[in-house]
Coordinates of C-alpha atoms and ligand atoms in Angstrom, one line a residue:
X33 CA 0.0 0.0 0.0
X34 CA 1.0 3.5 -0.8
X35 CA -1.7 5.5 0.9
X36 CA 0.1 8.6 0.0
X37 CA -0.3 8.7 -3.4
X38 CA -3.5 6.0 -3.9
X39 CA -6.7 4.8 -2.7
X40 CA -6.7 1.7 -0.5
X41 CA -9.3 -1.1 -1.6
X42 CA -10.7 -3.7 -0.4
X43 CA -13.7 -5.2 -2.3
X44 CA -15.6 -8.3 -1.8
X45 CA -16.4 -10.5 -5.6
X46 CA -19.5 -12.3 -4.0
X47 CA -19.5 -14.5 -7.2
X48 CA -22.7 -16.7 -7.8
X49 CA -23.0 -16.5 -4.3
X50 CA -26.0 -15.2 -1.6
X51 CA -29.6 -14.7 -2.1
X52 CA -31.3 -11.1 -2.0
X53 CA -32.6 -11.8 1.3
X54 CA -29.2 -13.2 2.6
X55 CA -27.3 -10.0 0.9
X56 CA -29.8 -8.1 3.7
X57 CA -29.0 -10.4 7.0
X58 CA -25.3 -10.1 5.9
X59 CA -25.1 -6.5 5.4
X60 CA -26.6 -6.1 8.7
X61 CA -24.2 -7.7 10.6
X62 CA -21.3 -6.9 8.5
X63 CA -22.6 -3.1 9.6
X64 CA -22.8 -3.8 13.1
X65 CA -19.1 -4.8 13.2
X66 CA -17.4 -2.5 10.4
X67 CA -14.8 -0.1 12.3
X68 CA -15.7 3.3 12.1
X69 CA -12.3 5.1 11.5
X70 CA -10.7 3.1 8.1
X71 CA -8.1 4.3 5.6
X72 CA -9.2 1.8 2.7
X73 CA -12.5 2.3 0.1
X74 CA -14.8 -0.8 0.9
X75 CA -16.6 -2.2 -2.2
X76 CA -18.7 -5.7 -2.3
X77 CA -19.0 -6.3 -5.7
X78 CA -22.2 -8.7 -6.0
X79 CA -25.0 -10.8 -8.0
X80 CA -27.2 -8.4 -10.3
X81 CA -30.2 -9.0 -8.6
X82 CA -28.5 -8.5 -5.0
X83 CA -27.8 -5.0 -5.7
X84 CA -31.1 -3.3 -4.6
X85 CA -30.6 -5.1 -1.4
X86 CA -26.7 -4.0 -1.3
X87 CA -27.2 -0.2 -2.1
X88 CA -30.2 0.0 0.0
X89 CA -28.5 -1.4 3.3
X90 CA -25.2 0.4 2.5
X91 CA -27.1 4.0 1.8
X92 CA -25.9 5.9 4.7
X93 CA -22.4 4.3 4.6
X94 CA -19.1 4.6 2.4
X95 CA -19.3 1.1 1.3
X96 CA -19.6 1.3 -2.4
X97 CA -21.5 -1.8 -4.4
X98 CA -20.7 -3.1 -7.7
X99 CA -21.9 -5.5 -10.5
X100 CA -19.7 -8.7 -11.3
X101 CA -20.0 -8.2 -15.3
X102 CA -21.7 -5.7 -17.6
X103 CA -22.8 -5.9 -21.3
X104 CA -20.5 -3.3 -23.3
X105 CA -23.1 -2.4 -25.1
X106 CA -25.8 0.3 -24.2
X107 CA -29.1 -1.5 -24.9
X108 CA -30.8 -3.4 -27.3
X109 CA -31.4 -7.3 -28.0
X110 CA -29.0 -9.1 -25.9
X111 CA -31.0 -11.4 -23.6
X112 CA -29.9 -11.9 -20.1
X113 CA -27.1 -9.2 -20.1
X114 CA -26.9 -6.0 -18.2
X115 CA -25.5 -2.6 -19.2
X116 CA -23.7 0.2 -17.5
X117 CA -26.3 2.7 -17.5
X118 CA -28.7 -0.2 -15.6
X119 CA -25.8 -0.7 -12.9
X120 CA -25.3 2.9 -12.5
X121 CA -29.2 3.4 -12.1
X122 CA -29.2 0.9 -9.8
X123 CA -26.5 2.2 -7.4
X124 CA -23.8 0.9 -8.3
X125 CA -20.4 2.6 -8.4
X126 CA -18.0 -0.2 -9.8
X127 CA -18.2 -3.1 -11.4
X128 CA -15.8 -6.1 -12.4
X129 CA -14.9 -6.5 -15.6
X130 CA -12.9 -9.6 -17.5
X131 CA -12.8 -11.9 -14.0
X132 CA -11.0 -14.7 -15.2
X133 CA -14.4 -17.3 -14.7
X134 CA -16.0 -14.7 -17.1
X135 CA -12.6 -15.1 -19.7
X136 CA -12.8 -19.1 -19.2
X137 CA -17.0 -18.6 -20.2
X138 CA -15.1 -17.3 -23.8
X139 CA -14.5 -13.7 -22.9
X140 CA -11.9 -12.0 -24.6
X141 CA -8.9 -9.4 -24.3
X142 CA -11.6 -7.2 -27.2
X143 CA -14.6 -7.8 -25.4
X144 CA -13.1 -6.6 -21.9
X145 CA -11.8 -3.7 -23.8
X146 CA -15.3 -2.7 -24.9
X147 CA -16.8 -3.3 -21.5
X148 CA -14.3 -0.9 -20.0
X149 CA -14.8 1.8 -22.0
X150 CA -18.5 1.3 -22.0
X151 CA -18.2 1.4 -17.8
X152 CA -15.7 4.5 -18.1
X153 CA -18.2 6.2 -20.6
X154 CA -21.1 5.2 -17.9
X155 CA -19.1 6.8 -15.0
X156 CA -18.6 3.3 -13.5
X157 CA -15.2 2.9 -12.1
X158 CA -13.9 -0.5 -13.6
X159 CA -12.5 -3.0 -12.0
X160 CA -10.7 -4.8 -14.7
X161 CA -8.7 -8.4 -14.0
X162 CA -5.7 -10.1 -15.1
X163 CA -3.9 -13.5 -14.1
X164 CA -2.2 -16.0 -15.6
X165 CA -2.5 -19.6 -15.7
X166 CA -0.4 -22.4 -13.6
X167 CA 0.8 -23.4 -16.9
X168 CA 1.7 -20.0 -18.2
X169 CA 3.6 -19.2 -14.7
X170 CA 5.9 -22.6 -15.0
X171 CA 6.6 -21.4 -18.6
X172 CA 7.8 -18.1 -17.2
X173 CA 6.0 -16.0 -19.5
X174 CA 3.6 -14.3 -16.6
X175 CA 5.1 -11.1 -17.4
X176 CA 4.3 -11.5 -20.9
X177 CA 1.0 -12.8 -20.7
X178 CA 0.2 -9.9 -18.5
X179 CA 1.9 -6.8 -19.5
X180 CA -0.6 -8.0 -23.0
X181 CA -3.8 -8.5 -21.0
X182 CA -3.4 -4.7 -19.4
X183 CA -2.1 -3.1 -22.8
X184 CA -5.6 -5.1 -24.4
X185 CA -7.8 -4.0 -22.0
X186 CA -6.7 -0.4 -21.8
X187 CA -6.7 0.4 -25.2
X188 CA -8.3 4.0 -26.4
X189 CA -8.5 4.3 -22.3
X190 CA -7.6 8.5 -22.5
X191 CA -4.9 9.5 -20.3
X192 CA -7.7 11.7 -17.8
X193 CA -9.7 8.7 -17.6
X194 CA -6.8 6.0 -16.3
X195 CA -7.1 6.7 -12.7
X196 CA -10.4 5.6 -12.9
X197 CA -9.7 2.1 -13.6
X198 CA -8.3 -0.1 -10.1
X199 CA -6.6 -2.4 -12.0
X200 CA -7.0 -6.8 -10.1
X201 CA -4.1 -9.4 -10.5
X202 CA -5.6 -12.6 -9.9
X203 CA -3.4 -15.5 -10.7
X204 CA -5.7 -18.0 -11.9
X205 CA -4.0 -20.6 -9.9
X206 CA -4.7 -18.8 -7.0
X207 CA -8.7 -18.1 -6.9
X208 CA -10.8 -20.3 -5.2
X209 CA -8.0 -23.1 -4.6
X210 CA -6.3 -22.2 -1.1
X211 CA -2.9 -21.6 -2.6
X212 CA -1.8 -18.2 -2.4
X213 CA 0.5 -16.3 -4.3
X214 CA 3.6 -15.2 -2.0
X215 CA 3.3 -11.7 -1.0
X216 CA 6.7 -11.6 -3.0
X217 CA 4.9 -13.1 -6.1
X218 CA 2.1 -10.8 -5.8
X219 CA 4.2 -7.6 -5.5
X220 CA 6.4 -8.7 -8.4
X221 CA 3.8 -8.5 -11.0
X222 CA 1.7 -5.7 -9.5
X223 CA 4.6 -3.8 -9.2
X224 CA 5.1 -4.5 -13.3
X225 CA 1.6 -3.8 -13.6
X226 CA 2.6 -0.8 -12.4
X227 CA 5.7 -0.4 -15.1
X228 CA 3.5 -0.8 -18.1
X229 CA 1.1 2.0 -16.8
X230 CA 4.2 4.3 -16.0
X231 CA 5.2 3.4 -20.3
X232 CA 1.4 3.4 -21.5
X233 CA 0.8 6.9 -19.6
X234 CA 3.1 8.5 -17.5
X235 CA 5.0 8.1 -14.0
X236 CA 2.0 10.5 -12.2
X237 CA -0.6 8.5 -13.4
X238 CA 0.8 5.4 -12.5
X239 CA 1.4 6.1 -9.2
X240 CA -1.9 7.2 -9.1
X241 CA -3.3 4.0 -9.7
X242 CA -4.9 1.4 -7.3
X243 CA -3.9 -2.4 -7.7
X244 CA -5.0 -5.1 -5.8
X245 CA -4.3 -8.5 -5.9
X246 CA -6.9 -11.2 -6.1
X247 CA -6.7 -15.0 -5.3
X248 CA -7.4 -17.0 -1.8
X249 CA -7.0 -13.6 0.2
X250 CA -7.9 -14.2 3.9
X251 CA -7.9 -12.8 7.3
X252 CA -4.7 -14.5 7.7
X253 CA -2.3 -13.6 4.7
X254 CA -3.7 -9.9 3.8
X255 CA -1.8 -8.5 6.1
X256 CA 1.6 -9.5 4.4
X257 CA -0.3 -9.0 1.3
X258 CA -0.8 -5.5 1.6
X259 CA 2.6 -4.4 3.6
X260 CA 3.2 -4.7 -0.1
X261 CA 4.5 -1.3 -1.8
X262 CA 2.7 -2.1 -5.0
X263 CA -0.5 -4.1 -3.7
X264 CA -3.0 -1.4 -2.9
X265 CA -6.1 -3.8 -1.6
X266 CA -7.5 -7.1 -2.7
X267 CA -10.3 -8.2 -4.7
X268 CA -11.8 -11.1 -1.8
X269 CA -14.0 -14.2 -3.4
X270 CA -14.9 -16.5 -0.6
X271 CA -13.3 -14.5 2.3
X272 CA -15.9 -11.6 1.3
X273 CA -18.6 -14.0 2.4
X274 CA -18.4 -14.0 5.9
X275 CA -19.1 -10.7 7.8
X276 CA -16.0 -11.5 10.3
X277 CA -13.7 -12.6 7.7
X278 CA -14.3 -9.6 5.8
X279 CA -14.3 -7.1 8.3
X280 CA -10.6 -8.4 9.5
X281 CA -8.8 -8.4 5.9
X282 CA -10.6 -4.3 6.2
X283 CA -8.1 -4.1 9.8
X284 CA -5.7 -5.1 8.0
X285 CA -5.4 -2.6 5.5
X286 CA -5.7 0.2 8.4
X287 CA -2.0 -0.7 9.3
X288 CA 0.1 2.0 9.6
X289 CA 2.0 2.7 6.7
X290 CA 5.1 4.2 6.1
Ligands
PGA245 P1 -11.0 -16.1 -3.9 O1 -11.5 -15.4 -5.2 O2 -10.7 -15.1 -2.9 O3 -12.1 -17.0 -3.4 O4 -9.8 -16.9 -4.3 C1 -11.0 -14.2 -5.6 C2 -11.6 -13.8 -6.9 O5 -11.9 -14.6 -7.8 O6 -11.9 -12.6 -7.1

């Protein structure tokens, strides 16, 4: 974390997780225990038709909520999808784009592209993901296969609009599996994350930027996670589901920093 120059984030990816009802008896107690003084942005990021129940338990808080995925286009005959404008009109300030579940259901480097535009155009901030696979990391190409997910999924992103974007390394070997990546791991690519913004736009901007890193983040490892110059929050899958769980990787990013 850097709090000096960026935003600290912590944001729960519910997934295909929790009912509307359930989204209510969660916020409630997740409310009850949320510290009152916090240095970091808190976001829970879940199912479409959670939201109402999200934004209308978090109204009177800082706790942003966010969609999980988003049609890039604006409207029209595309059954089952979801634009900006309806995620914005819903209360939503963020939402995820190109989660790597969503790239393994065919979504690609183009199609995040068009999604972040459409959020930035929307006023959504984006949350946009990267990762590489097991295979892809034992190769040693993770800087590669990186550096060309962020240059894809930036493209035509205007230099005044970049700091919008939080940017999610999520080594897909890490989600969901229990194995985390080291916090030295972790800070090594979001730290070249970091590079290519510094070459794509300029040394301001990338400092400006909030990345988090993404995969089997708990109460237990975020705290290493985030002493992390480079690693500005985390983007929390199961972890974000349990109102104490959550609420302690949030304590953890309200260390002191340098
Ligand atoms: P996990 O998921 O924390 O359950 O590994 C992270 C994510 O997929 O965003």
């Amino acid at each position: 974390m850097n709090r000096k120059y960026r935003k600290t984030i912590i944001a729960g990816n519910w997934k295909m997780n929790k009912t509307p009802s359930e989204t209510k008896e969660f916020m409630t107690t997740f409310k009850s225990i949320l510290p009152k003084g916090r240095w970091c942005d808190v976001v829970f990021c879940v199912p479409a038709v959670c939201i109402p129940a999200a934004v209308r338990a978090m109204r009177e808080t800082r706790v942003g909520i966010g969609g999980e995925n988003m049609n890039a286009n604006a409207s029209g005959a595309y059954t089952g999808e979801i634009a900006a404008n309806m995620l914005v009109d819903a209360g939503c300030k963020y939402v995820i784009i190109g989660h790597s579940e969503r790239r393994a259901m065919g979504e690609t480097d183009a199609d995040v592209n068009a999604k972040v535009l459409a959020a930035l155009e929307a006023g959504l901030t984006p949350i946009m993901c990267c990762g590489e696979s097991l295979e892809q990391r034992e190769a040693g190409i993770t800087e590669e296969w990186i550096t060309m997910q962020i240059k894809a999924g930036l493209l035509n992103v205007p230099e005044d609009k970049i700091r919008k974007v939080i940017i999610a390394y999520e080594p897909i070997w890490a989600i969901g599996t229990g194995r985390t990546a080291t916090p030295e791991q972790a800070e090594e690519v979001c730290e070249s994350i970091r590079t290519v913004i510094r070459k794509l736009y300029s040394s301001k901007n990338a400092r400006a930027i909030s990345i988090l890193y993404g995969g089997s983040m708990n109460e237990k490892n975020a705290f290493e996670l985030l002493a992390q110059p480079d690693i500005d929050g985390g983007l929390i899958g199961g972890a974000s589901l349990v109102p104490e769980k959550f609420v302690q990787i949030i304590e953890a990013a309200n260390q002191p920093t340098a």
